[in-house]
Amino acid sequence: MPTQEIQRDEWKTFLDTFSRQHEGWLVTLEVLAADIGAQQEASDLPLEGITATSTDDETSSIAINLGKTPEDHVTHTITEPTRLWL
């Protein structure tokens, strides 16, 4: 599948649909930061969902939720996202 950019006004609907279609799939979450490079935050955890939070027609954050039990639960929040790619 070729990489495609998701338009900002479609983020919430796209992420809701993506989450429903992939709920429970095992995922690995990597975080990339300029000062530390790529770091694995979680590995082989089931996807609970990905949500976009909006204020005043702008997406203020995207939250990625993984794990099914309190012991393995991970939430990674991206504040002020600028682009979304699949």
Coordinates of C-alpha atoms in Angstrom, one line a residue:
M1 CA 0.0 0.0 0.0
P2 CA 1.5 3.4 -0.9
T3 CA 1.9 6.0 1.8
Q4 CA -0.9 8.6 1.8
E5 CA -1.4 11.7 3.8
I6 CA -4.8 12.0 5.7
Q7 CA -6.3 15.4 5.5
R8 CA -6.7 17.2 8.8
D9 CA -10.5 17.5 8.5
E10 CA -10.6 13.7 8.1
W11 CA -8.4 12.7 11.1
K12 CA -11.1 12.0 13.6
T13 CA -13.2 9.9 11.3
F14 CA -10.2 8.1 9.9
L15 CA -8.8 7.3 13.3
D16 CA -12.1 6.0 14.6
T17 CA -12.5 3.7 11.6
F18 CA -8.9 2.6 11.7
S19 CA -9.3 1.8 15.4
R20 CA -12.4 -0.3 14.9
Q21 CA -10.8 -2.2 12.0
H22 CA -7.6 -2.9 13.9
E23 CA -8.7 -3.3 17.5
G24 CA -6.8 -6.1 19.2
W25 CA -4.1 -6.2 16.6
L26 CA -0.6 -6.6 18.1
V27 CA 1.5 -3.5 17.5
T28 CA 4.9 -2.1 18.3
L29 CA 5.1 1.6 19.1
E30 CA 8.3 3.5 18.3
V31 CA 9.0 7.1 19.2
L32 CA 11.4 9.2 17.3
A33 CA 13.1 12.2 19.0
A34 CA 15.9 14.3 17.7
D35 CA 17.9 14.0 20.9
I36 CA 17.6 10.2 21.5
G37 CA 16.7 8.8 18.0
A38 CA 14.2 6.0 17.6
Q39 CA 13.1 4.3 20.9
Q40 CA 10.7 1.4 21.3
E41 CA 8.0 2.4 23.8
A42 CA 5.9 -0.8 23.5
S43 CA 6.1 -4.1 21.7
D44 CA 3.5 -6.7 20.8
L45 CA 0.6 -5.1 22.7
P46 CA -3.0 -5.2 21.4
L47 CA -4.3 -1.9 20.0
E48 CA -7.1 -0.4 22.0
G49 CA -7.6 2.6 19.7
I50 CA -6.2 5.8 18.4
T51 CA -8.2 9.0 19.0
A52 CA -7.9 12.7 18.0
T53 CA -9.0 15.4 20.4
S54 CA -10.0 18.7 18.9
T55 CA -10.6 22.2 20.1
D56 CA -11.8 25.1 17.9
D57 CA -11.6 23.1 14.7
E58 CA -7.9 22.2 15.3
T59 CA -6.6 18.8 16.4
S60 CA -4.8 19.4 19.7
S61 CA -3.7 15.9 20.3
I62 CA -3.7 12.3 19.1
A63 CA -3.6 9.5 21.7
I64 CA -2.5 5.9 20.9
N65 CA -3.8 3.4 23.5
L66 CA -2.3 -0.1 23.7
G67 CA -2.8 -3.1 26.1
K68 CA -5.8 -4.7 27.7
T69 CA -4.8 -4.9 31.4
P70 CA -3.6 -2.3 33.8
E71 CA -0.2 -4.0 33.9
D72 CA 0.5 -3.7 30.2
H73 CA -1.5 -0.5 29.3
V74 CA 0.4 2.2 27.4
T75 CA -0.9 5.6 26.2
H76 CA 1.3 7.7 24.0
T77 CA 0.0 11.2 23.3
I78 CA 1.1 13.4 20.5
T79 CA 0.5 17.1 21.2
E80 CA -0.2 19.6 18.5
P81 CA 0.2 17.1 15.6
T82 CA 0.9 18.7 12.2
R83 CA 0.4 15.7 9.8
L84 CA -1.0 12.2 9.7
W85 CA 0.2 9.5 7.3
L86 CA -0.9 6.0 6.7

